[in-house]
Coordinates of C-alpha atoms and ligand atoms in Angstrom, one line a residue:
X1 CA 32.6 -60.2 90.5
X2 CA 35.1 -59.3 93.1
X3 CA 38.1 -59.9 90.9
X4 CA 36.3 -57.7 88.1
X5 CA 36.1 -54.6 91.0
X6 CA 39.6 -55.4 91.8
X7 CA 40.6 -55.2 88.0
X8 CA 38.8 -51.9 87.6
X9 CA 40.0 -50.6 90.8
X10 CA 43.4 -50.6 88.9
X11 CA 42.7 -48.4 86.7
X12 CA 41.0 -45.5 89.8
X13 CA 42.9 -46.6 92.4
X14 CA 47.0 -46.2 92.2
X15 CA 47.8 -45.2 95.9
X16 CA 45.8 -42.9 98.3
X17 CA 46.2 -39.6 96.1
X18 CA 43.6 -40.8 93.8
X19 CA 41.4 -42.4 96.3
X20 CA 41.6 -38.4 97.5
X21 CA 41.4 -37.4 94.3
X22 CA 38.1 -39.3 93.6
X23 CA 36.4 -38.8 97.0
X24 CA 37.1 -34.8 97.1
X25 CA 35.2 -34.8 93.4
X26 CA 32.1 -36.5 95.1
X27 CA 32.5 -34.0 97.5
X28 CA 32.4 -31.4 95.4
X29 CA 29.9 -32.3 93.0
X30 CA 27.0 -32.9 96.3
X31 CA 27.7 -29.0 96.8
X32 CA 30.1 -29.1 99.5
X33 CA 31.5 -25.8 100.9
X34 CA 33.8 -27.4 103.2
X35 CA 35.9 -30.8 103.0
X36 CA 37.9 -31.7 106.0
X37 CA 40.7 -34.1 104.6
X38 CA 42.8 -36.5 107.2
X39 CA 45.5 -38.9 106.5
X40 CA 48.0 -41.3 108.7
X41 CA 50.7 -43.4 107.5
X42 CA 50.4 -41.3 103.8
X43 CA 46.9 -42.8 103.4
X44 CA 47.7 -45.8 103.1
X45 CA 46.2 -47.2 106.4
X46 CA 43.8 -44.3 107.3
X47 CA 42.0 -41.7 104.6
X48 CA 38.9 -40.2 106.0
X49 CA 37.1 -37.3 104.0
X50 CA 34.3 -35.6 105.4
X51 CA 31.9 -32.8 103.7
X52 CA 28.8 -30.9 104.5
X53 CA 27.1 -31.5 101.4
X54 CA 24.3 -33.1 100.2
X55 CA 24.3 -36.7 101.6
X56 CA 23.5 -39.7 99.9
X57 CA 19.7 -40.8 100.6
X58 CA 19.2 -44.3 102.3
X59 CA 17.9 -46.6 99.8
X60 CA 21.1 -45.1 97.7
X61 CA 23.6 -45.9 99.7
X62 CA 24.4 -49.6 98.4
X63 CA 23.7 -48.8 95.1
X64 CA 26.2 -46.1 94.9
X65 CA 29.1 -49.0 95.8
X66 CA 27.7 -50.6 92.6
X67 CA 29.8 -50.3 89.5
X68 CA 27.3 -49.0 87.0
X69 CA 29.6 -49.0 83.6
X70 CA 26.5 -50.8 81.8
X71 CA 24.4 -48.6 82.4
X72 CA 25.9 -45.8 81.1
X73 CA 26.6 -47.2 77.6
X74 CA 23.1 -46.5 75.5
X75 CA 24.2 -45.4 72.6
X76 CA 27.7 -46.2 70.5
X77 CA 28.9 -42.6 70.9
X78 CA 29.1 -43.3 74.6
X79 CA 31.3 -45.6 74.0
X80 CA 33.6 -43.0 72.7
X81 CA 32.6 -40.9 75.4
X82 CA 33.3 -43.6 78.2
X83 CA 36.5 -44.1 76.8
X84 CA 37.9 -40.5 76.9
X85 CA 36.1 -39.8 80.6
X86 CA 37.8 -43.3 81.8
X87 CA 35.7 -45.4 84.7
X88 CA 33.1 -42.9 85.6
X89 CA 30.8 -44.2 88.1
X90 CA 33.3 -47.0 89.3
X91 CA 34.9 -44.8 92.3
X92 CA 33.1 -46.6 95.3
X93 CA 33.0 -49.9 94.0
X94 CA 36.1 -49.2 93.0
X95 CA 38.1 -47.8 96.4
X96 CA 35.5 -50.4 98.1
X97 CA 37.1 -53.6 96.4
X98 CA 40.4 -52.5 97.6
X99 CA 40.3 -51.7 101.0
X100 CA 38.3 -51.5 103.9
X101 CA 35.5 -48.5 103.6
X102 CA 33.3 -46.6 106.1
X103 CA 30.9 -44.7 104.8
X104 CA 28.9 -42.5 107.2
X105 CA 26.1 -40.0 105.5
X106 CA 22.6 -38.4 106.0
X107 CA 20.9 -36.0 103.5
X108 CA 19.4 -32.9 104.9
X109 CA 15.6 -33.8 105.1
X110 CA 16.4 -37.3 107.1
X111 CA 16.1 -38.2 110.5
X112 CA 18.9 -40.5 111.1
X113 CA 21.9 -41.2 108.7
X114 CA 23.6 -44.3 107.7
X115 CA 26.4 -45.9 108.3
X116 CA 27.5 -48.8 105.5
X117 CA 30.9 -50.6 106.0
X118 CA 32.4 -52.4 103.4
X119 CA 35.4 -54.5 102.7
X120 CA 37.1 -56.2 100.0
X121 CA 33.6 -55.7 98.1
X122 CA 31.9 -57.4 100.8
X123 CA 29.6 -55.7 102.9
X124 CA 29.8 -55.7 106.6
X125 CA 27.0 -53.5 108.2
X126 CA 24.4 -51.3 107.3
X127 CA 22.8 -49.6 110.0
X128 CA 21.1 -46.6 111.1
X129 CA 22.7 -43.6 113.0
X130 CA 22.6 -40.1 114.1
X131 CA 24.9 -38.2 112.0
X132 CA 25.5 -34.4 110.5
X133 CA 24.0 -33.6 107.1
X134 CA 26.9 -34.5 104.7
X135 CA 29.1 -37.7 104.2
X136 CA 32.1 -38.9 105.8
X137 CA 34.2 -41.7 104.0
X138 CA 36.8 -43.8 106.1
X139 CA 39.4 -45.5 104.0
X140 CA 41.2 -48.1 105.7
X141 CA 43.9 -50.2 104.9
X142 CA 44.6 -49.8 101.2
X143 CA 45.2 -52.6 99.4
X144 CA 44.7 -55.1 101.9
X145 CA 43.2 -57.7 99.7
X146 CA 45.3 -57.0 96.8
X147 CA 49.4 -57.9 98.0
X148 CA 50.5 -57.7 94.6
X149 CA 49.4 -53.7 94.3
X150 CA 50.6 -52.6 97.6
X151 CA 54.1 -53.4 97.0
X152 CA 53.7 -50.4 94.4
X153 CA 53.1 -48.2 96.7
X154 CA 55.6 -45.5 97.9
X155 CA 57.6 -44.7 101.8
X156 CA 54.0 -43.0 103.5
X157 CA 56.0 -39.9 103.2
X158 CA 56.0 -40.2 99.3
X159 CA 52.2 -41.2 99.2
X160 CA 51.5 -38.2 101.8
X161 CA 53.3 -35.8 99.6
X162 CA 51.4 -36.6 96.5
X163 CA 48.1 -36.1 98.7
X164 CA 49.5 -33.1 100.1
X165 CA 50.3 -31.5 97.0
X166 CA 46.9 -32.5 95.5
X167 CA 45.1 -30.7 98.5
X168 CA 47.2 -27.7 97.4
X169 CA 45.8 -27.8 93.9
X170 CA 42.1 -28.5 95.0
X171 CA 42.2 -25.5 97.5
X172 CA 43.7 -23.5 94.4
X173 CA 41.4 -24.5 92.2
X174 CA 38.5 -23.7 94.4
X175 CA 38.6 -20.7 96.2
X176 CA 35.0 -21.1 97.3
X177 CA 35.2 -24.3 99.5
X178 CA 36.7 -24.1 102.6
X179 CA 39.5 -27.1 102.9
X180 CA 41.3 -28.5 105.8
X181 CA 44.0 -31.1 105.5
X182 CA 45.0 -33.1 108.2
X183 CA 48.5 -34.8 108.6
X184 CA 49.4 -37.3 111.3
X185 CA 47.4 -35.2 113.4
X186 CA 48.6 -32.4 112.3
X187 CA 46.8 -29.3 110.4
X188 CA 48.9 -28.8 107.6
X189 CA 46.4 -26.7 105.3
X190 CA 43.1 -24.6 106.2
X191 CA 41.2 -22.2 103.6
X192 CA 38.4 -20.2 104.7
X193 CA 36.6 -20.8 101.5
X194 CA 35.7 -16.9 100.9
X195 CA 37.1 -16.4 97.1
X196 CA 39.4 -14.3 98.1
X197 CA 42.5 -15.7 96.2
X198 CA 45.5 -13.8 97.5
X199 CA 44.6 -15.0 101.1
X200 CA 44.3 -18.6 99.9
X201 CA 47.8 -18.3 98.7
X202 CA 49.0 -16.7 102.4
X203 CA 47.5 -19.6 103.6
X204 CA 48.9 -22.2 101.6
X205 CA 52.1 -20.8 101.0
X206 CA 53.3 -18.3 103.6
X207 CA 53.2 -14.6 104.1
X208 CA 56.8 -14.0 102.7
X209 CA 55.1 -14.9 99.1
X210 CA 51.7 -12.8 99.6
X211 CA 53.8 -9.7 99.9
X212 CA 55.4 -9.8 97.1
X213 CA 52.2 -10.5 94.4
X214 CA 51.8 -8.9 91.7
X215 CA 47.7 -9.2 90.3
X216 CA 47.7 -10.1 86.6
X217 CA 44.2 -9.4 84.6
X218 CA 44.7 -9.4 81.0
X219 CA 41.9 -10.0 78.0
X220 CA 41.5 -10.5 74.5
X221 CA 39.2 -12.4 72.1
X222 CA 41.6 -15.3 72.8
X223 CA 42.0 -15.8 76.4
X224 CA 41.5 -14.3 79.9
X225 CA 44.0 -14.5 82.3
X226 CA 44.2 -13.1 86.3
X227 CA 46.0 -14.1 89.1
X228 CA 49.3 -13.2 91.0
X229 CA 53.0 -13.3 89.9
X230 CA 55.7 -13.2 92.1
X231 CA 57.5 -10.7 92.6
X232 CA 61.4 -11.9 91.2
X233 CA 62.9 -11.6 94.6
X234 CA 61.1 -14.5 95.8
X235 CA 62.3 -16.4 93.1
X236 CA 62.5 -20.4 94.3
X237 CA 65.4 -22.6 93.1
X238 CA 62.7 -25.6 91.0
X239 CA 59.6 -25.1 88.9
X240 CA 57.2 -26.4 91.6
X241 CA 55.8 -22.9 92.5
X242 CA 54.6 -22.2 89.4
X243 CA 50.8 -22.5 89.5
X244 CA 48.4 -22.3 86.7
X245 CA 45.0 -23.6 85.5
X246 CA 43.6 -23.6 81.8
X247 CA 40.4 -23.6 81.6
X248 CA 39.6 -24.4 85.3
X249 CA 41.7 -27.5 85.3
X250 CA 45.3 -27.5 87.4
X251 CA 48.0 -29.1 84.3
X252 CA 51.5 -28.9 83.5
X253 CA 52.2 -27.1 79.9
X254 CA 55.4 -26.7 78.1
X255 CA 54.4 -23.6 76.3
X256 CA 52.7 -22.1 79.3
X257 CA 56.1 -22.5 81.2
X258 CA 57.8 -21.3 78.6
X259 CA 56.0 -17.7 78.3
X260 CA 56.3 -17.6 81.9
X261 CA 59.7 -18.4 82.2
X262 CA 60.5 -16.1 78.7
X263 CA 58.6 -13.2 80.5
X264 CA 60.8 -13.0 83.4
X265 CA 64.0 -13.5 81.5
X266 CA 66.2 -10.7 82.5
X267 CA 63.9 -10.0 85.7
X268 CA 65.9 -12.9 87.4
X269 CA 68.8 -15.0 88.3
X270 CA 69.3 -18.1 86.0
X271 CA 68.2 -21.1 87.2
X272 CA 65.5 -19.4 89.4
X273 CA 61.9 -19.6 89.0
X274 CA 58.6 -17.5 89.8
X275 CA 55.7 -18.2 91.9
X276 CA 52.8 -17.8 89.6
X277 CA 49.1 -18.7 90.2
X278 CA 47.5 -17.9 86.8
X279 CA 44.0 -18.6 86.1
X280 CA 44.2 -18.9 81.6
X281 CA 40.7 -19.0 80.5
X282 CA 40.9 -20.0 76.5
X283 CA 38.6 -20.0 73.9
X284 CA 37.4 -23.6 73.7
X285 CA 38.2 -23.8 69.9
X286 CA 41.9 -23.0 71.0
X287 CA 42.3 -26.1 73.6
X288 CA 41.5 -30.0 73.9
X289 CA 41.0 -31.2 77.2
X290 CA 42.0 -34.8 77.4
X291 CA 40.8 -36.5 80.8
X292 CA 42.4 -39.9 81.4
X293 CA 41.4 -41.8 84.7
X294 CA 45.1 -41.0 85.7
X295 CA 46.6 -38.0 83.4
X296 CA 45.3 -35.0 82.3
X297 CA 46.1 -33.4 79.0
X298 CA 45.4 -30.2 77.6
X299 CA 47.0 -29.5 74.2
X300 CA 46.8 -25.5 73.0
X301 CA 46.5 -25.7 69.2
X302 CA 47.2 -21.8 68.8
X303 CA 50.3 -22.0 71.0
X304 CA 51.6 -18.6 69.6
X305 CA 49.2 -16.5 70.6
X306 CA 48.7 -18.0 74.2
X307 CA 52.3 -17.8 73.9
X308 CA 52.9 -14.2 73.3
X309 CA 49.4 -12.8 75.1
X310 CA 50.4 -14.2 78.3
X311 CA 54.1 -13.7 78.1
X312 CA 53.3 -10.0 77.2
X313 CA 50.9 -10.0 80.6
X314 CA 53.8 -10.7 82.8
X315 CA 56.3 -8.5 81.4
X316 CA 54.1 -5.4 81.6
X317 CA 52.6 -6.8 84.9
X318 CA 56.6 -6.4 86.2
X319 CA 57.5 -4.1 85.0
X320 CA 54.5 -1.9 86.3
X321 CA 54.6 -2.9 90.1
X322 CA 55.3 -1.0 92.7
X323 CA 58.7 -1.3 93.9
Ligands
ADP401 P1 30.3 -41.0 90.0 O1 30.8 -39.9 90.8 O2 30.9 -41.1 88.7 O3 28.8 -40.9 89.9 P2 31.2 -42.6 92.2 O4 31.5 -44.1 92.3 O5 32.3 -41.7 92.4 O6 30.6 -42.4 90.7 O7 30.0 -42.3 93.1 C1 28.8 -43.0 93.0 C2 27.6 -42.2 93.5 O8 27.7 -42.1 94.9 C3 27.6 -40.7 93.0 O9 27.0 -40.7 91.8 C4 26.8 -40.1 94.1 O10 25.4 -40.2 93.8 C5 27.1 -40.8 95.3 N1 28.1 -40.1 96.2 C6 29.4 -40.5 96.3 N2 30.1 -39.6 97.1 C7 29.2 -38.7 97.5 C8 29.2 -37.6 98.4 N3 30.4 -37.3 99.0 N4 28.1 -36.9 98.7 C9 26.9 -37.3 98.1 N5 26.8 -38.3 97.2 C10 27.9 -39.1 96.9
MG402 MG1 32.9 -39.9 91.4

């Protein structure tokens, strides 16, 4: 049973990102509206993520380390659907069969929370204690038990850039939960969590770049898109600051860069780049959203007219700021 975990763990667990990754989306999904996220060493010997929301109740707590990928196959179009979500429901046992895992929680209408540690798969304690309404997760040691895997991981500086850069994206991609990362000790991100976008950008990415944003809001039958450009003088030497989310998911797209990139032709220097946080909302019919336990996908079948709408958006969004 614990080699099985370990097997699935594979394909959740590649370094501490995804532990992140997987732990913020629990997070989420019990209503949190705020996540406090703290890392040493890159994650990889200290993760702990800690939200207000709604707990997990007492006699759940074990089960919810249990991998439950039997239970969700009824039917043989589940199957299909198992396949494209990946290992739903294996996170915990998952992360838990990998590393060493404190798991502190209470749900509002209880007395006393619990605390659950467990290692390796192997449970260690289970006992009651006072604790806020919420859930804490302590990751320890990643990849203790499993030598062969943790030589794959990166310097801690790698691993706590890909964390890092994944807070950035879950702060972007949810304006409406306050998020604090911690690094080393250090605060390296806070949003308030109040919706308001263009401060979430001040606060992830400087004052320098808030001044110069340009608001984008743009719609027809095909897509919706709003959010900020930059303005070209803050024009960054890589593609890294060019943010955007189709359909409420954060992705890389060729033909999204592409319109981008098209639209400020002539706007800047070559081999300069925009800040953009877009926000494309299209039709359903026009996208397939293709989740993978470790890639996301999202293929535009009218590419043209995505193509031309939003390229069309920036230009006239430049060209009508206020200088
Ligand atoms: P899944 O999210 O696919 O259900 P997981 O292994 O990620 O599977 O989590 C198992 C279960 O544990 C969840 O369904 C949920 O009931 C519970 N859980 C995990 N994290 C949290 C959390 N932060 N707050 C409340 N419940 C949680
Ligand atoms: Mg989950």
């Amino acid at each position: 049973k614990q080699t099985i975990d370990q097997i699935a763990a594979g394909e959740v667990v590649e370094r501490p990102a995804s532990v992140i990754k997987e732990l913020t989306e629990n997070a989420i999904d019990a209503g949190a509206t705020a996540v406090t996220i703290e890392i040493r060493d890159g994650g990889t010997t200290f993760m702990r993520i800690t939200d207000n929301g709604a707990g997990i109740p007492a006699d759940q707590v074990k089960k919810a380390f249990l991998r439950h990928a039997t239970s969700k196959i009824r039917k043989a179009e589940d199957l299909v659907n198992i396949a494209s979500l990946g290992f739903r429901g294996e996170a915990l046992s998952s992360i838990s069969a990998v590393a060493q895992v404190e798991c502190i929680t209470k749900t509002p209408e209880a007395l006393t929370g619990i605390r659950y540690c467990i290692e390796g798969g192997v449970e260690k304690e289970y006992e009651e204690i006072g604790a806020p309404g919420g859930t804490t997760f302590i990751i320890r040691n990643l990849f203790f038990n499993t030598p062969a895997r943790a030589k794959f991981l990166k310097a801690p500086v790698t691993e706590g850039n890909h964390v890092s850069s994944f807070v950035e994206e879950l702060a972007l991609s949810h304006p409406e939960i306050s998020f604090k990362f911690i690094q080393n000790g250090q605060n390296k991100l806070y949003t308030s969590g109040n919706g308001n976008l263009k401060e979430i950008v001040y606060q992830i990415f400087g004052r320098d770049l808030t001044r110069e944003l340009v608001a984008v809001d743009a719609r027809t039958e095909l897509m919706h898109v709003h959010g900020f450009i930059g303005n070209p003088n803050v024009a960054r030497g890589n593609r890294t600051f060019e943010n955007y989310f189709i359909n409420g998911r954060y992705v890389k797209n060729k033909v999204i860069a592409k319109a981008i990139e098209d639209a400020y032709h002539g706007f800047l220097m070559q081999h300069k780049y925009p800040f953009t946080l877009l926000y494309l909302d299209i039709v359903s019919e026009k996208v397939d959203v293709n989740v993978h336990p470790q890639k996301l996908e999202v293929r535009i079948s009218d590419q043209e007219g995505v193509y031309h709408q939003l390229c069309l958006t920036i230009q006239n969004a430049l060209m009508n700021r206020e200088r």
